[in-house]
Amino acid sequence: MTPLEILGAAISGAPAPRIPVFCNLFEHGARELGMPQKTYYASGEHVAAGQLRMRARYGYDNVWSLFYVGREAELLGCQEILYSEDGPPNVADFVIKDYDDIAKLEVPDDLTAHPAWKETATCLRILREEVGATHPICAYLTASTTLPALLMGMDKWMELLLTGPADLRDELLRKCSLFYQREVAAYRAAGANVLLYSTPFGSTSFVGMKRFNAFSLPWMKRDLEPGGSANLVYYCGMAPFNNVIAQVREELGIGAHYISPMADLAEAKSIIGSEGLTCGVIDDIRLIQWTPQETRAEVRRLCEIGMVGGHFLFGTGVMPLGVPEANLRAMLAAAFEFGRYP
Amino acid sequence: MLDRIVKAYNEAVFETDKEAAFDVVYAALADGMRAEDIVFKVVIPAIEEMMSNITKDPDANLAQHFMTAQIAAAVTEKMLEKFEHPPEIIGRVVIGTAQGDLHSLGKRIVMGCLKALMVEVTDLGVNVAAEKFVEEALACDAQIIAVSAMMVHTASGEMGARKVRQILHERGLEQRIKLVVGGAPYRFDNELYKTVGADGWAADGINAGRVIVNLIKEVKAT
């Protein structure tokens, strides 16, 4: 079976030889191609080459069309990205510097005509041509309730959300939701088939249950309304969300859940069961310090919990550049070994 | 009367309702309560209650932390104008995000909390060089350098807290200035703070207040 078929089997519950093994190596691609990140990320050809080389070297199942998270802010007017050779790029220029900028924020009618999309489209085209028939192609999309953090900074967004004028907050959210709707349509049309819906405000670690129901859920429904929830994976930026999985499934129709390493995987699995896909995620920050033996033991633990009854995927979180090569290899070897079905 | 005020104020904070919190405070003032008592018997105990609730309450969340700190700082600032005598500052902190890190939310929560706890805070902003942390700490006569980092490479890399530690060590300042770190990577790896040479860390911005106050006392005791 191809990795794409293995993923399909994990979702449907059909027999498969093993679980899907997903990994995200982003800045590693620049290092592999021997170029500064700024040069690497300037070209969709570079990013596609980096993704293909990383996948070929380590043998995991997926590739990513994501450059860096701030890319979405660039599509909305961000002019400056802070690059680092040690970690992911950051938004250095907030599009919304004061509340007056909310009215000026424009969501492009056709995202695919935007210069910042051009390189993403090139990357997706190459990935689709090279591995699209056999391997999942992932995209990263930020929910309307979280996108403002990329546009104005998290503390300013929290301030607007919790104490600011409701009309301005809602105007910003409407624009962010419209952006999401257009972005997800563009990614689907370009061939991305695993869509990570990044929604930290969809976790009660960010807002309490009352605000989750009154604020997060309605805006997430609005995000998903036109395009639907097909191929979406619910992800809260590594924050736990076991207590809302049932609601997310019932009210948003999202069946795949990227479980926080800080959450109880067994509990998540028992909630999701065979109704969806449980993604068991390793704490890859600790992966920096672990030994290969400790890494192997942790992967085994996750597989033993998650594989019962099928419908399980092994995945990674932020995959820092500081993870030693030996641990990266130990993690993937263990995922393929313990991820085999009898 | 105090119990009723504390209960009403805590409920407002729990609901992240700044306006309601101020309503409680102004009603208490109108009833004759002293501004000093509002800070020391209402606001600071509310922070302490939030510190203890964070570990027990499954619904404790970032929005609550943010608003607890912002409400506490805002109420304290207003009440300080009404104090009969300026309050005693228990210590000084310089705070900023690590070099290469532009995430300021955690820093802002800590700052709000510290202001209410009568700690003088100097905000160095974001993307702060290690040398600047130390220079400013000396200039302010601060007992604490607080480094916030939300990304793995800024939390664990050579240019952040590790370099602050190195400079403190090289200049013989380790007894005089303590180093505190915070941010998401430290929550995922609870031993990471030791790896980077910090004297303390906290899992959230509210409890960072307690860690910092304890370390200030430690420095002052030596």
Coordinates of N, CA and C in Angstrom, one line a residue, chain A residues 56-159:
Chain A
A56 N 12.5 11.6 1.6 CA 13.2 10.5 1.0 C 14.3 10.0 2.0
R57 N 14.9 10.9 2.7 CA 16.0 10.5 3.7 C 15.5 9.7 4.8
Y58 N 14.3 10.1 5.4 CA 13.9 9.5 6.6 C 12.7 8.5 6.4
G59 N 12.1 8.6 5.3 CA 11.1 7.6 4.9 C 9.7 7.7 5.5
Y60 N 9.4 8.9 6.2 CA 8.1 9.0 6.7 C 7.1 9.3 5.6
D61 N 5.8 9.4 6.0 CA 4.8 9.3 4.9 C 4.3 10.6 4.2
N62 N 4.6 11.7 4.8 CA 3.9 12.9 4.3 C 4.9 14.0 3.8
V63 N 4.4 15.0 3.1 CA 5.2 16.2 2.8 C 4.4 17.4 3.2
W64 N 5.0 18.5 3.4 CA 4.3 19.8 3.8 C 4.4 20.8 2.7
S65 N 3.3 21.6 2.6 CA 3.4 22.8 1.7 C 3.6 24.0 2.5
L66 N 3.6 23.9 3.8 CA 3.8 25.0 4.7 C 5.3 25.6 4.6
F67 N 5.4 26.9 4.4 CA 6.7 27.5 4.5 C 7.0 27.8 6.0
Y68 N 6.2 28.7 6.5 CA 6.3 29.1 7.9 C 4.9 29.7 8.3
V69 N 4.6 29.7 9.5 CA 3.2 30.1 9.9 C 2.9 31.6 9.5
G70 N 4.0 32.4 9.6 CA 3.8 33.8 9.2 C 3.4 34.1 7.8
R71 N 3.4 33.0 7.0 CA 3.1 33.2 5.6 C 1.7 33.7 5.4
E72 N 0.8 33.3 6.3 CA -0.6 33.8 6.2 C -0.6 35.3 6.4
A73 N 0.2 35.8 7.3 CA 0.2 37.2 7.6 C 0.7 38.0 6.3
E74 N 1.7 37.3 5.6 CA 2.2 38.0 4.4 C 1.1 38.1 3.3
L75 N 0.2 37.1 3.3 CA -0.9 37.1 2.3 C -1.9 38.3 2.7
L76 N -1.8 38.7 3.9 CA -2.6 39.8 4.4 C -1.9 41.1 4.6
G77 N -0.7 41.2 4.0 CA 0.0 42.5 4.0 C 1.3 42.6 4.9
C78 N 1.7 41.6 5.6 CA 2.9 41.7 6.5 C 4.1 41.9 5.5
Q79 N 4.9 42.8 5.9 CA 6.1 43.2 5.0 C 7.4 42.7 5.6
E80 N 7.4 42.2 6.8 CA 8.8 41.8 7.4 C 8.7 40.6 8.2
I81 N 9.6 39.7 7.9 CA 9.7 38.4 8.6 C 11.1 38.4 9.2
L82 N 11.2 37.9 10.5 CA 12.5 37.8 11.1 C 13.0 36.4 11.0
Y83 N 14.1 36.2 10.3 CA 14.6 34.9 10.0 C 15.7 34.6 11.1
S84 N 15.8 33.3 11.3 CA 16.8 32.8 12.3 C 17.4 31.5 11.6
E85 N 18.6 31.3 11.9 CA 19.2 30.0 11.4 C 19.0 28.9 12.3
D86 N 18.4 29.2 13.5 CA 18.3 28.1 14.6 C 16.8 27.7 14.7
G87 N 15.9 28.4 14.1 CA 14.5 28.1 14.4 C 13.6 28.7 13.3
P88 N 12.3 28.6 13.5 CA 11.3 29.0 12.5 C 11.3 30.6 12.4
P89 N 11.0 31.1 11.2 CA 10.8 32.5 11.1 C 9.6 33.1 11.8
N90 N 9.7 34.4 12.2 CA 8.6 35.0 12.9 C 8.1 36.2 12.2
V91 N 6.8 36.6 12.5 CA 6.3 37.8 11.9 C 6.9 39.0 12.7
A92 N 7.6 39.9 12.0 CA 8.3 41.0 12.6 C 7.5 42.3 12.4
D93 N 6.5 42.3 11.5 CA 5.8 43.5 11.2 C 4.3 43.2 11.3
F94 N 3.7 43.7 12.3 CA 2.3 43.4 12.5 C 1.4 44.3 11.6
V95 N 0.6 43.7 10.8 CA -0.3 44.4 9.9 C -1.2 45.3 10.6
I96 N -1.7 44.9 11.8 CA -2.6 45.7 12.6 C -1.8 46.3 13.8
K97 N -1.5 47.6 13.6 CA -0.7 48.2 14.7 C -1.6 49.0 15.7
D98 N -2.7 49.5 15.2 CA -3.7 50.0 16.1 C -5.1 49.7 15.5
Y99 N -6.1 49.9 16.3 CA -7.5 49.5 15.9 C -7.9 50.1 14.6
D100 N -7.4 51.2 14.2 CA -7.8 51.8 12.9 C -7.4 50.9 11.7
D101 N -6.4 50.1 11.9 CA -5.9 49.3 10.9 C -6.9 48.1 10.5
I102 N -7.8 47.8 11.5 CA -8.7 46.7 11.2 C -9.6 47.1 10.0
A103 N -10.0 48.3 10.0 CA -10.9 48.7 8.8 C -10.1 48.6 7.5
K104 N -8.8 48.9 7.6 CA -8.0 48.9 6.4 C -7.6 47.5 5.9
L105 N -7.7 46.5 6.8 CA -7.3 45.2 6.4 C -8.2 44.6 5.2
E106 N -7.5 44.2 4.2 CA -8.2 43.7 3.0 C -7.9 42.2 2.8
V107 N -8.9 41.4 2.6 CA -8.8 40.0 2.3 C -8.8 39.9 0.7
P108 N -7.7 39.5 0.1 CA -7.7 39.4 -1.3 C -8.9 38.5 -1.9
D109 N -9.6 39.0 -2.9 CA -10.7 38.3 -3.5 C -10.1 36.9 -4.0
D110 N -9.0 37.0 -4.7 CA -8.4 35.8 -5.2 C -7.0 35.6 -4.7
L111 N -6.9 34.8 -3.6 CA -5.6 34.6 -3.0 C -4.5 34.1 -3.9
T112 N -5.0 33.3 -4.9 CA -4.0 32.7 -5.8 C -3.3 33.7 -6.7
A113 N -3.9 34.9 -6.8 CA -3.3 36.0 -7.6 C -2.3 36.8 -6.8
H114 N -2.2 36.5 -5.5 CA -1.3 37.3 -4.6 C 0.1 36.8 -4.8
P115 N 1.1 37.8 -4.8 CA 2.5 37.3 -5.0 C 3.0 36.3 -4.0
A116 N 2.5 36.5 -2.7 CA 3.0 35.6 -1.7 C 2.4 34.2 -1.9
W117 N 1.4 34.0 -2.6 CA 0.8 32.7 -2.9 C 1.6 32.0 -4.0
K118 N 2.2 32.7 -4.9 CA 2.9 32.2 -6.1 C 3.9 31.1 -5.7
E119 N 4.7 31.3 -4.7 CA 5.7 30.3 -4.4 C 5.1 29.1 -3.7
T120 N 4.0 29.4 -2.9 CA 3.3 28.2 -2.3 C 2.7 27.4 -3.4
A121 N 2.2 28.0 -4.4 CA 1.6 27.3 -5.5 C 2.6 26.5 -6.3
T122 N 3.8 27.1 -6.4 CA 4.9 26.3 -7.1 C 5.3 25.1 -6.3
C123 N 5.4 25.3 -5.0 CA 5.8 24.2 -4.1 C 4.7 23.1 -4.2
L124 N 3.5 23.5 -4.1 CA 2.4 22.5 -4.2 C 2.4 21.7 -5.5
R125 N 2.7 22.5 -6.6 CA 2.7 21.8 -7.9 C 3.8 20.8 -8.0
I126 N 5.0 21.1 -7.5 CA 6.1 20.2 -7.5 C 5.8 18.9 -6.7
L127 N 5.3 19.2 -5.5 CA 5.0 18.1 -4.6 C 3.9 17.2 -5.2
R128 N 2.9 17.8 -5.8 CA 1.8 17.0 -6.4 C 2.4 16.2 -7.5
E129 N 3.2 16.8 -8.4 CA 3.8 16.0 -9.5 C 4.7 14.9 -9.0
E130 N 5.5 15.2 -8.0 CA 6.5 14.2 -7.6 C 5.9 13.1 -6.7
V131 N 5.1 13.4 -5.7 CA 4.6 12.4 -4.8 C 3.1 12.4 -4.6
G132 N 2.4 13.3 -5.3 CA 1.0 13.5 -5.0 C 0.1 12.2 -5.2
A133 N 0.6 11.3 -6.0 CA -0.2 10.1 -6.3 C -0.1 9.1 -5.1
T134 N 1.0 9.2 -4.4 CA 1.3 8.2 -3.4 C 1.4 8.7 -1.9
H135 N 1.6 10.0 -1.8 CA 1.9 10.5 -0.4 C 0.9 11.7 -0.1
P136 N 0.5 11.7 1.2 CA -0.3 12.9 1.6 C 0.5 14.2 1.6
I137 N -0.2 15.3 1.1 CA 0.4 16.6 1.1 C -0.3 17.5 2.1
C138 N 0.4 17.9 3.1 CA -0.2 18.7 4.2 C -0.2 20.2 4.0
A139 N -1.2 20.8 4.5 CA -1.2 22.3 4.5 C -1.6 22.7 5.9
Y140 N -1.2 24.0 6.2 CA -1.5 24.5 7.6 C -2.3 25.7 7.4
L141 N -3.5 25.7 8.1 CA -4.4 26.9 8.0 C -4.8 27.3 9.4
T142 N -4.7 28.6 9.6 CA -5.0 29.2 10.9 C -6.5 29.6 11.0
A143 N -7.1 29.2 12.1 CA -8.5 29.5 12.3 C -8.7 31.0 12.5
S144 N -9.9 31.5 12.2 CA -10.2 32.9 12.3 C -10.0 33.4 13.7
T145 N -10.2 32.6 14.7 CA -10.0 33.1 16.1 C -8.6 33.2 16.5
T146 N -7.7 32.6 15.7 CA -6.2 32.7 16.1 C -5.5 33.6 15.1
L147 N -5.9 33.7 13.9 CA -5.2 34.5 12.9 C -4.9 35.9 13.4
P148 N -5.8 36.6 14.1 CA -5.5 37.9 14.6 C -4.2 38.0 15.4
A149 N -3.8 36.9 16.0 CA -2.5 36.9 16.8 C -1.3 37.1 15.9
L150 N -1.5 36.6 14.6 CA -0.4 36.8 13.6 C -0.4 38.2 13.1
L151 N -1.6 38.8 13.1 CA -1.7 40.1 12.5 C -1.4 41.3 13.5
M152 N -1.6 41.0 14.8 CA -1.4 42.1 15.8 C -0.7 41.7 17.0
G153 N -0.2 40.5 17.1 CA 0.4 40.0 18.3 C -0.6 39.4 19.3
M154 N -0.2 38.4 20.0 CA -1.1 37.6 20.8 C -1.6 38.5 22.0
D155 N -0.7 39.3 22.6 CA -1.2 40.1 23.7 C -2.2 41.2 23.3
K156 N -2.0 41.8 22.2 CA -3.0 42.8 21.7 C -4.3 42.1 21.3
W157 N -4.2 40.9 20.7 CA -5.4 40.2 20.3 C -6.2 39.8 21.6
M158 N -5.5 39.3 22.6 CA -6.2 39.0 23.8 C -6.9 40.2 24.4
E159 N -6.2 41.3 24.3 CA -6.8 42.5 24.9 C -8.0 42.9 24.1

